CSV table of C-alpha atoms and ligand atoms in Angstrom, one decimal:
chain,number,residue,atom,x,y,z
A,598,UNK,CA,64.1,19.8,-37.5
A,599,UNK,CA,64.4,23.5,-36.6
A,600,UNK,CA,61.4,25.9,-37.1
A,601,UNK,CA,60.6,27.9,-40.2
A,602,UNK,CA,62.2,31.0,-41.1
A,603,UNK,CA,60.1,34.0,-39.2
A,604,UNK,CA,58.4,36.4,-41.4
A,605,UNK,CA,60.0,39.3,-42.4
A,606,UNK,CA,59.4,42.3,-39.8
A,607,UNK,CA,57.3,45.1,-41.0
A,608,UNK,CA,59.5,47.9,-42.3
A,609,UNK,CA,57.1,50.6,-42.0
A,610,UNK,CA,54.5,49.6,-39.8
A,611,UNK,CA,53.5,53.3,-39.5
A,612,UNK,CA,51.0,52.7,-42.3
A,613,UNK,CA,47.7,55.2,-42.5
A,614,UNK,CA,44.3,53.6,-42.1
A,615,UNK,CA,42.3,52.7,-45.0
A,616,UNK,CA,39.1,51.0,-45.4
A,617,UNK,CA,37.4,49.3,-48.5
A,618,UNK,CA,33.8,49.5,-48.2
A,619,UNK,CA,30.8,47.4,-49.8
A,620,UNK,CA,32.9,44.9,-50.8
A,621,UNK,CA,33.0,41.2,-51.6
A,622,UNK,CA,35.7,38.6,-49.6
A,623,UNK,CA,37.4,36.0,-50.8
A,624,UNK,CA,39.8,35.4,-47.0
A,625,UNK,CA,41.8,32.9,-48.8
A,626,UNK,CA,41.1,30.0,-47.4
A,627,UNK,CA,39.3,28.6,-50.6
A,628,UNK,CA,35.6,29.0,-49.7
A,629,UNK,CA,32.9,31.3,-51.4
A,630,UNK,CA,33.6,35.3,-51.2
A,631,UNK,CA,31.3,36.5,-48.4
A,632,UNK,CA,29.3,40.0,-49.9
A,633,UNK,CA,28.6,43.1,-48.4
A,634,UNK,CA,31.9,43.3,-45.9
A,635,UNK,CA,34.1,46.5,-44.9
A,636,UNK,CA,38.0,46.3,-44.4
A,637,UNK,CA,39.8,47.8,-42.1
A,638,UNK,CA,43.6,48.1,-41.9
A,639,UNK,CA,45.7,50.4,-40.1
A,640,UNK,CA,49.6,49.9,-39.3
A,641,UNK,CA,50.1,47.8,-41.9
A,642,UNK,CA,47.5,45.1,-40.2
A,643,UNK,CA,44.2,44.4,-41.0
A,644,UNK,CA,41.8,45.6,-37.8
A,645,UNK,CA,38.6,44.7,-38.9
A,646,UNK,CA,36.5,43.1,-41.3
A,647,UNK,CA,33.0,42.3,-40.8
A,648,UNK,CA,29.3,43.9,-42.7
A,649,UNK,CA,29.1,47.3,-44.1
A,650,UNK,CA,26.5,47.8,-41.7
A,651,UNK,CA,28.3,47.3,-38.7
A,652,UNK,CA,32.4,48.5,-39.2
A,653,UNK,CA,32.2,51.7,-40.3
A,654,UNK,CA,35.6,53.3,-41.2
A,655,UNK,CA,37.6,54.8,-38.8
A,656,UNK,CA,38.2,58.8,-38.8
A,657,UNK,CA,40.6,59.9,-41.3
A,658,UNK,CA,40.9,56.7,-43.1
A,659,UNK,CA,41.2,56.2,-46.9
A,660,UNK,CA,37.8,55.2,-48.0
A,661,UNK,CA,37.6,53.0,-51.1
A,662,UNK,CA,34.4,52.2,-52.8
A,663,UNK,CA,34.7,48.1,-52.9
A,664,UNK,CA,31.3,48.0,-55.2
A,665,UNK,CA,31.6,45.4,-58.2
A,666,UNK,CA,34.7,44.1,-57.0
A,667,UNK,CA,36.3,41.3,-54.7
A,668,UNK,CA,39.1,41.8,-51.5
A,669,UNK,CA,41.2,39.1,-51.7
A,670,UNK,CA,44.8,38.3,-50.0
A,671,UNK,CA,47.5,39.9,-52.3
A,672,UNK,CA,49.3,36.9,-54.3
A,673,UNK,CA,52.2,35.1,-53.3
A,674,UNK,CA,54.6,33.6,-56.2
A,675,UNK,CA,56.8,30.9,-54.5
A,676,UNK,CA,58.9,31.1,-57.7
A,677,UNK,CA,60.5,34.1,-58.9
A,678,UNK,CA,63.5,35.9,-60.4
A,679,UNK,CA,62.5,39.1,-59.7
A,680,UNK,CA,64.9,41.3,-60.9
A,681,UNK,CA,63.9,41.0,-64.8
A,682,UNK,CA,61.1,42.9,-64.3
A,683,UNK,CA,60.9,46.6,-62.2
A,684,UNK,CA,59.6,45.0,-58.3
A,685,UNK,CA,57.2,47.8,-58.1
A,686,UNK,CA,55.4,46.6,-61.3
A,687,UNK,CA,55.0,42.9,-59.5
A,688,UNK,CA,53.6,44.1,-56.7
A,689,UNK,CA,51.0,46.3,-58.6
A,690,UNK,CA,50.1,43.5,-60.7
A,691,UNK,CA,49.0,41.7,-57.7
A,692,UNK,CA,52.0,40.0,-56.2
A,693,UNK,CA,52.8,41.0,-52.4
A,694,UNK,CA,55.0,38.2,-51.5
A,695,UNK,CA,57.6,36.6,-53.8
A,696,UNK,CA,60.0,33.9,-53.1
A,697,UNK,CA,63.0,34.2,-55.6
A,698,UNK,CA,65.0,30.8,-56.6
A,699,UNK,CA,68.0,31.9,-57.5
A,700,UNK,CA,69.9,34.9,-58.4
A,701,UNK,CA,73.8,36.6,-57.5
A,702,UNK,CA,74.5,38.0,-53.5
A,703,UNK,CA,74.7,41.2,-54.8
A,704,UNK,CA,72.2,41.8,-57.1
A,705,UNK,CA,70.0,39.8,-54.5
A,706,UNK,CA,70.9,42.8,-51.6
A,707,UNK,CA,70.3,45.2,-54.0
A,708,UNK,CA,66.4,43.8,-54.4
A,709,UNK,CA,66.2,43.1,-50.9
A,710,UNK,CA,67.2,46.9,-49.7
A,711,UNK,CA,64.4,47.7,-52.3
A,712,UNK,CA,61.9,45.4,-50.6
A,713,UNK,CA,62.0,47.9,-47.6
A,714,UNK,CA,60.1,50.2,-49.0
A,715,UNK,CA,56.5,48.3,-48.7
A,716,UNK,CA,54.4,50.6,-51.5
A,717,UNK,CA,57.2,49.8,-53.9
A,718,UNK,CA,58.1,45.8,-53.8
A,719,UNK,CA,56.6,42.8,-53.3
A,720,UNK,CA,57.9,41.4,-49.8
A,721,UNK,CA,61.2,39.1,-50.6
A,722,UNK,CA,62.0,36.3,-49.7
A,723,UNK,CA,64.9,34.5,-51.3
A,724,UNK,CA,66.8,31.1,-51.4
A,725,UNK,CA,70.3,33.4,-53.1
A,726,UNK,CA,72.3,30.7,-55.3
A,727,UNK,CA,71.5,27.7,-56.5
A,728,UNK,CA,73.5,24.8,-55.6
A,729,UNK,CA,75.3,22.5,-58.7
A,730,UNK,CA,77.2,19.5,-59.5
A,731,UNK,CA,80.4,21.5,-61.4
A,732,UNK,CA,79.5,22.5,-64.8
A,733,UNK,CA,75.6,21.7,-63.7
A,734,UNK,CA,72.7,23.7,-65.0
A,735,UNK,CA,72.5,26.8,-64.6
A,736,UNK,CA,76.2,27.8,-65.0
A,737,UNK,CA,75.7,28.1,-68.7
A,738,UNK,CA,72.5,29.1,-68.4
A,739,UNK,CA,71.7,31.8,-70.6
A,740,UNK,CA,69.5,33.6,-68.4
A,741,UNK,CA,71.6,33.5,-65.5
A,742,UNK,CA,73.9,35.9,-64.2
A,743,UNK,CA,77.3,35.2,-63.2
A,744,UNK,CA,77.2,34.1,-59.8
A,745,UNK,CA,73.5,32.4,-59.7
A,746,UNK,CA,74.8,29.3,-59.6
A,747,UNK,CA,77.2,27.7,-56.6
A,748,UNK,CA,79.1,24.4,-58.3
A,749,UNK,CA,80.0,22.4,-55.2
A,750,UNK,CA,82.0,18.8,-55.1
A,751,UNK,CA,81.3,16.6,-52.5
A,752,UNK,CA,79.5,16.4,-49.1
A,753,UNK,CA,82.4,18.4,-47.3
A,754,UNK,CA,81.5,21.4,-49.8
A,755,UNK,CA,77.9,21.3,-50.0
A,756,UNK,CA,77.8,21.5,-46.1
A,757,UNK,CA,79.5,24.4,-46.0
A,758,UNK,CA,77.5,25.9,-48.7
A,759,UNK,CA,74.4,25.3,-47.3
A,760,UNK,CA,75.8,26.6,-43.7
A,761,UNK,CA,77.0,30.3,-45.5
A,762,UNK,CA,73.5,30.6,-47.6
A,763,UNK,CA,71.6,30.0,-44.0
A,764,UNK,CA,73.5,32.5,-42.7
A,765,UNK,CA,73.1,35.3,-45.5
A,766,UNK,CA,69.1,34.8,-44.7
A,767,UNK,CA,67.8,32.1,-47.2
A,768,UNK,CA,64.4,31.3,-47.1
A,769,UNK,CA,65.2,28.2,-49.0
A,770,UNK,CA,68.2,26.0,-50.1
A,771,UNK,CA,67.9,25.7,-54.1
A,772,UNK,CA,69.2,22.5,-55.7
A,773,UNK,CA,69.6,21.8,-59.6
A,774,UNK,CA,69.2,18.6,-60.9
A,775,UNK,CA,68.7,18.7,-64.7
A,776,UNK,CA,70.0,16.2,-66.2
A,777,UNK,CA,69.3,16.9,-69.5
A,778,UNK,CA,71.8,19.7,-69.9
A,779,UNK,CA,74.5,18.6,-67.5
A,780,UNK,CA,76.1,16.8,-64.9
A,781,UNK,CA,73.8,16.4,-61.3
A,782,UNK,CA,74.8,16.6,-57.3
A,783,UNK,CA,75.3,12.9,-56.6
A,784,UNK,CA,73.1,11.4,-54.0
A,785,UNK,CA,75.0,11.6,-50.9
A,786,UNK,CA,75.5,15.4,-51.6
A,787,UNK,CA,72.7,16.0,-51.8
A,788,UNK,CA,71.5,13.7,-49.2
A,789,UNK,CA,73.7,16.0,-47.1
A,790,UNK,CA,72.1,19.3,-48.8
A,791,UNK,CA,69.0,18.4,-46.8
A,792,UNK,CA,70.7,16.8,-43.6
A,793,UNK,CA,72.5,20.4,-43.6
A,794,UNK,CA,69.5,22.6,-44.2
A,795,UNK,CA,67.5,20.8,-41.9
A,796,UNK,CA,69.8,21.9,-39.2
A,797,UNK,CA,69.0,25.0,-40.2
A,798,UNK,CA,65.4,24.8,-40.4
A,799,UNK,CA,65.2,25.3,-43.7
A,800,UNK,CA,63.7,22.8,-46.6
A,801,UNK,CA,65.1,21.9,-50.0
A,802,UNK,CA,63.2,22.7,-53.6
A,803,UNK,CA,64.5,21.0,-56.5
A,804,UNK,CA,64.8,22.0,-60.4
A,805,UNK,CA,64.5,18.8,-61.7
A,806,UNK,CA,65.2,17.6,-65.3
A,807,UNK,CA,63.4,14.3,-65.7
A,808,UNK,CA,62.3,10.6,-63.9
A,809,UNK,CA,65.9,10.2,-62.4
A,810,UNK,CA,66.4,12.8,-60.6
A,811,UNK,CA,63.0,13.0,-59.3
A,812,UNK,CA,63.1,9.9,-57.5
A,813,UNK,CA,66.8,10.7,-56.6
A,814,UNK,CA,65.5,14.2,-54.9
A,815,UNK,CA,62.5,12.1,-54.0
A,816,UNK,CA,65.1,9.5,-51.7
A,817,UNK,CA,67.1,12.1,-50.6
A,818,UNK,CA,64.2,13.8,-48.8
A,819,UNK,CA,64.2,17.1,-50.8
A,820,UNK,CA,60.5,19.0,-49.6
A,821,UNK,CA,59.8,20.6,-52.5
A,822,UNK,CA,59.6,20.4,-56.5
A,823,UNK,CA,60.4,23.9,-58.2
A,824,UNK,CA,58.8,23.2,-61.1
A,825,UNK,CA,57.0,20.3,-62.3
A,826,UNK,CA,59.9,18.3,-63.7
A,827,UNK,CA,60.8,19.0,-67.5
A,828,UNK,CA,61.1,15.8,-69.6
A,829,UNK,CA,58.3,15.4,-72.3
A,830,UNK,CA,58.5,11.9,-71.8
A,831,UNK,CA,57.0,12.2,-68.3
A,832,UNK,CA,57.1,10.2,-64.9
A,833,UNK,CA,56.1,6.5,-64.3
A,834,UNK,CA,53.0,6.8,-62.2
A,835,UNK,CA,54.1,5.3,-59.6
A,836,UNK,CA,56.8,8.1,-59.1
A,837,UNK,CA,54.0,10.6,-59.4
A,838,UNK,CA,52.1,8.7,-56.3
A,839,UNK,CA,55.1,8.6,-54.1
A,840,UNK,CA,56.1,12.4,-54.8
A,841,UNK,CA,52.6,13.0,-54.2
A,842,UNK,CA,53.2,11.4,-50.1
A,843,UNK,CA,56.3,13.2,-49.8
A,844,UNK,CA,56.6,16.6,-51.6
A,845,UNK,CA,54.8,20.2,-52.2
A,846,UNK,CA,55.0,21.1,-56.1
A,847,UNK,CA,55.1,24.9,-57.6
A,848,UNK,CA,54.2,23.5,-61.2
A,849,UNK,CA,55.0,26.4,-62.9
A,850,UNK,CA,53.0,24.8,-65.8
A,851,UNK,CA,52.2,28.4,-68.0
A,852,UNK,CA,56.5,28.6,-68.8
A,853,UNK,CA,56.1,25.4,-70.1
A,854,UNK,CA,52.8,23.7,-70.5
A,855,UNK,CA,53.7,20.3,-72.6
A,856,UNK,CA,51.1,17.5,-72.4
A,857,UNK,CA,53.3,15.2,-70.1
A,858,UNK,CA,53.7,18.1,-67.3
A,859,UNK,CA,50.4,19.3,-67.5
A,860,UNK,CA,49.3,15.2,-66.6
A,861,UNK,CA,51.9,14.5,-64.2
A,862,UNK,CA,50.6,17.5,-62.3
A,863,UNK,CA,47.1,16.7,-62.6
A,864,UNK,CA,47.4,13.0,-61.2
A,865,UNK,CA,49.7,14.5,-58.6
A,866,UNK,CA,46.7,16.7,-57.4
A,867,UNK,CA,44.5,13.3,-58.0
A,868,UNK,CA,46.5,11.5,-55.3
A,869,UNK,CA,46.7,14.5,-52.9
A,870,UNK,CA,49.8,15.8,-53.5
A,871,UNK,CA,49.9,19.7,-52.1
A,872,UNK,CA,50.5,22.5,-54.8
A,873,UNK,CA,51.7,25.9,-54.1
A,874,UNK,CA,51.5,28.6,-56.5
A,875,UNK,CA,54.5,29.9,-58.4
A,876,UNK,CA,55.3,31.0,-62.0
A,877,UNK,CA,59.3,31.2,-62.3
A,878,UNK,CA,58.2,34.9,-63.1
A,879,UNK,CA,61.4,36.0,-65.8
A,880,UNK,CA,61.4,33.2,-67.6
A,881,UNK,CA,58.5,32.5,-70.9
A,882,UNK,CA,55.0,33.4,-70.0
A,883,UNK,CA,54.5,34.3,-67.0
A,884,UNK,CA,53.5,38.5,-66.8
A,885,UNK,CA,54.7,40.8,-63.7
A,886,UNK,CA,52.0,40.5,-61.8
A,887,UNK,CA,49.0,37.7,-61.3
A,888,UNK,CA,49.3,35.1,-63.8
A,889,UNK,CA,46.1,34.3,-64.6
A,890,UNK,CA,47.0,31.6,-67.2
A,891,UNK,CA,48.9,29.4,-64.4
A,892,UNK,CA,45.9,29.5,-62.7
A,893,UNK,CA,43.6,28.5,-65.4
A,894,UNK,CA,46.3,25.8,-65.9
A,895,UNK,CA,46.2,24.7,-62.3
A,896,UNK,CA,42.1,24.4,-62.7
A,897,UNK,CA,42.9,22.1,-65.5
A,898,UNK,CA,45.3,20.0,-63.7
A,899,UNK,CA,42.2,19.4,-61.0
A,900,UNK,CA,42.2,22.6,-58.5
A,901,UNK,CA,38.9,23.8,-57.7
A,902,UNK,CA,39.2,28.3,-58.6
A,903,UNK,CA,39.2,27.9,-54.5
A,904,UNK,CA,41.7,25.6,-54.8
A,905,UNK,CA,44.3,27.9,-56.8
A,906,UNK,CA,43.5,31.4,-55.2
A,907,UNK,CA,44.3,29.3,-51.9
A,908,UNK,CA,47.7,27.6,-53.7
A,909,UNK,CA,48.5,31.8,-53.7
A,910,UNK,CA,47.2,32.9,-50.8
A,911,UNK,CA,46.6,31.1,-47.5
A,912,UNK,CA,48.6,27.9,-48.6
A,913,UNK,CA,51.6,29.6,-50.1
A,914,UNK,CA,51.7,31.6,-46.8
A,915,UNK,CA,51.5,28.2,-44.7
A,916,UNK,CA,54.4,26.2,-46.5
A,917,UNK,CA,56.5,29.7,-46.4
A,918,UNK,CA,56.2,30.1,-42.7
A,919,UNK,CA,54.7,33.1,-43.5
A,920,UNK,CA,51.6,33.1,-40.4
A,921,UNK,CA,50.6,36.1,-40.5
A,922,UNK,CA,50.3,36.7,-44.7
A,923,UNK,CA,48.0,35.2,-46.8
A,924,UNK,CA,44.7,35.9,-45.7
A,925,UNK,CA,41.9,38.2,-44.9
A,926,UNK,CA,41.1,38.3,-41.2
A,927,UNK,CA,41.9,40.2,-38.4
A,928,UNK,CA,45.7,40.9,-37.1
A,929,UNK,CA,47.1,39.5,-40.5
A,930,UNK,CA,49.3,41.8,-42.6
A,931,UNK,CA,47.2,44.5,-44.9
A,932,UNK,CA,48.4,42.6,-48.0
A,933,UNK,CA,45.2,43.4,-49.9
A,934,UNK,CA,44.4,43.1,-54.0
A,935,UNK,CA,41.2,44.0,-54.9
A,936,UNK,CA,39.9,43.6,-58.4
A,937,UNK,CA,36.4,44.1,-60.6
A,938,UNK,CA,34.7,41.2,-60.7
A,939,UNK,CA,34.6,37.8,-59.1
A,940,UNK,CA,37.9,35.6,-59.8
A,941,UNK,CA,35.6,32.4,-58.3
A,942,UNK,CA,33.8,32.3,-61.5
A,943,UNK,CA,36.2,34.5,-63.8
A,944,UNK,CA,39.9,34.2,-62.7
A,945,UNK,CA,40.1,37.3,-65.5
A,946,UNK,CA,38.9,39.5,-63.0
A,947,UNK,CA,42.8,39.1,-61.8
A,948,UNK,CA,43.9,40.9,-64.8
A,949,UNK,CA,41.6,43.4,-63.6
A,950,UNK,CA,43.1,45.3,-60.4
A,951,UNK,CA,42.0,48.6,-58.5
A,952,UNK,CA,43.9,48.9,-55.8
A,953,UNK,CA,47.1,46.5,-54.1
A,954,UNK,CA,48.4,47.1,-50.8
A,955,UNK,CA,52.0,45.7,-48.9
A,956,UNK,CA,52.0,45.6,-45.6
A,957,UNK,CA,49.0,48.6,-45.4
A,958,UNK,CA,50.8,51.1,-47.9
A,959,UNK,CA,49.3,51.4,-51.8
A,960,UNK,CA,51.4,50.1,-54.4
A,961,UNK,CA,52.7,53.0,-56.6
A,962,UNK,CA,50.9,53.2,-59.9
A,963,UNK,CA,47.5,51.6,-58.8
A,964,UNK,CA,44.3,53.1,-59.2
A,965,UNK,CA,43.4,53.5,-55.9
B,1260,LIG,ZN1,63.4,29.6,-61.7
């Protein structure tokens, strides 16, 4: 297996210095925030952080007053399609990093020669089309654009699918199994999906319908559930426990939160299964920005609030490949959210932003 995709260079790492003083934080690992600390970034890293009374900020920086409120890693949604919603209002909601799942070449250059410019776009990362038996979900999909979805037949196809999406810079390979709506890549294509992007380094995520095709993605060694799969009737639990061994979830519980999803998640957590956070951000529910109900649902399905702000932070950024994202420490990327309140004991305090920062430079419309 090849490595993971390399985070995306800086574009502008000529980013002024800024520091946010007095202030509580949360690094993103999951533990308590720590009170009383001073951030510095400059060149779109983060320099220092350590007590007020011993960083002070450096000459010329931006000062901003970080009483009453918490510094935490700007979000990362491992589930988007960004372009329903203006990019610069995603990243001032919150939201530094997104991963879209699916979405036409062009219109997916277009977002991505937006993402250059760091104070107006989340960072991008993108899987590009989503690969489909013929006449598979999501070629009638309503919400889809022409050109989101890549019907392949057979093994010889796939391959070569998988080979030109590498090479156009996917983050991710995209499959569609829902069965419900239409026919599903038989198992040796898609057993040859994964054989091909693992040549490439690169891991599958699945949109899966119901119990059949999750144990079919399940055997065919896909890494990674999209959502948590659709069918009210739910998964045998045995299923559950073996996904739990094998894959990472992105729930994405909030776009549809029916009893048998919100349970399969939770005994997935139970058994150890890893979650990363993502909201399929243009589809019901989910808002530009933090979505502070899929983290409240997440809670409910058995994350500690440690647990979640991780699944968006320091965990998202692991299972990405993103190394340097993520977190707040020292030589990380000045992706920086900072919000009034506490979101440990009120994850409200998310809806509640001052001031986001991509890569060091302020998001456009934040109060900073
Ligand atoms: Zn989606």
């Amino acid at each position: 297996m090849g490595g993971l995709p390399l985070s995306p260079p800086n574009p502008r790492p000529d980013a002024p210095p800024l520091a946010v003083v007095g202030v509580a934080v949360l690094d993103g690992g999951g533990g308590p925030p720590v009170p009383g600390q001073t951030v510095v970034a400059a060149g779109g890293l983060i320099e220092r952080v350590g007590p007020t009374d011993e960083v002070a900020p450096p000459a010329g920086a931006a000062v901003v007053d970080g009483t009453g409120a918490t510094l935490l890693p700007g979000f990362i949604d491992a589930h988007v399609h960004l372009d329903f919603y203006p990019p610069a209002q995603v990243l001032a909601g919150g939201v530094t990093t997104v991963r879209d799942l699916g979405w036409p070449p062009a219109r997916l250059a277009a977002l991505q020669e937006g993402a250059t410019t760091p104070g107006a776009s989340p960072r991008l990362l993108a899987a590009g089309q989503i690969l489909t038996a013929p006449g598979g979900y999501p070629t009638r999909a309503p919400w889809a654009p022409p050109g989101t979805a890549r019907p392949v037949e057979g093994a010889v196809a796939a391959a070569r699918a998988v080979g030109e999406l590498a090479e156009t810079g996917a983050a991710v390979i995209k499959v569609a199994l829902d069965d419900r709506v239409g026919p599903t890549l038989p198992a040796p294509v898609l057993a040859t999906v994964v054989a091909a992007a693992a040549e490439r380094g690169l891991e599958v995520t699945a949109h899966v319908g119901g119990a059949a095709e999750a144990a079919k993605a399940l055997a065919a060694g896909v890494g990674e559930l999209a959502h948590w799969p659709f069918d009210p009737a739910g998964l045998p639990e045995a299923l559950v426990d073996a996904l739990a061994e094998a894959v990472v979830a992105v729930p994405t519980l909030h776009i549809d939160p029916t009893p048998a999803r919100r349970a399969g998640t939770r005994r997935f957590v139970a058994r150890g299964g890893r979650v990363v956070y993502g909201t399929d951000l243009g589809n019901q529910g989910p808002p530009p920005g933090v979505d502070v109900e899929e983290l409240r649902l997440l809670v409910e399905a058995g994350l500690s609030a440690g647990q979640a702000l991780a699944a968006a932070t320091s965990v998202a950024a692991a299972h990405l490949g993103l190394d340097d994202a993520g977190r707040i420490a020292p030589g990380a990327r000045a992706d920086l959210l900072l919000v009034d309140g506490d979101p440990m004991t009120d994850l409200g305090a998310l809806e509640r932003v001052r001031l986001v920062t991509r890569d060091g430079w302020v998001a456009a419309n934040s109060a900073g």
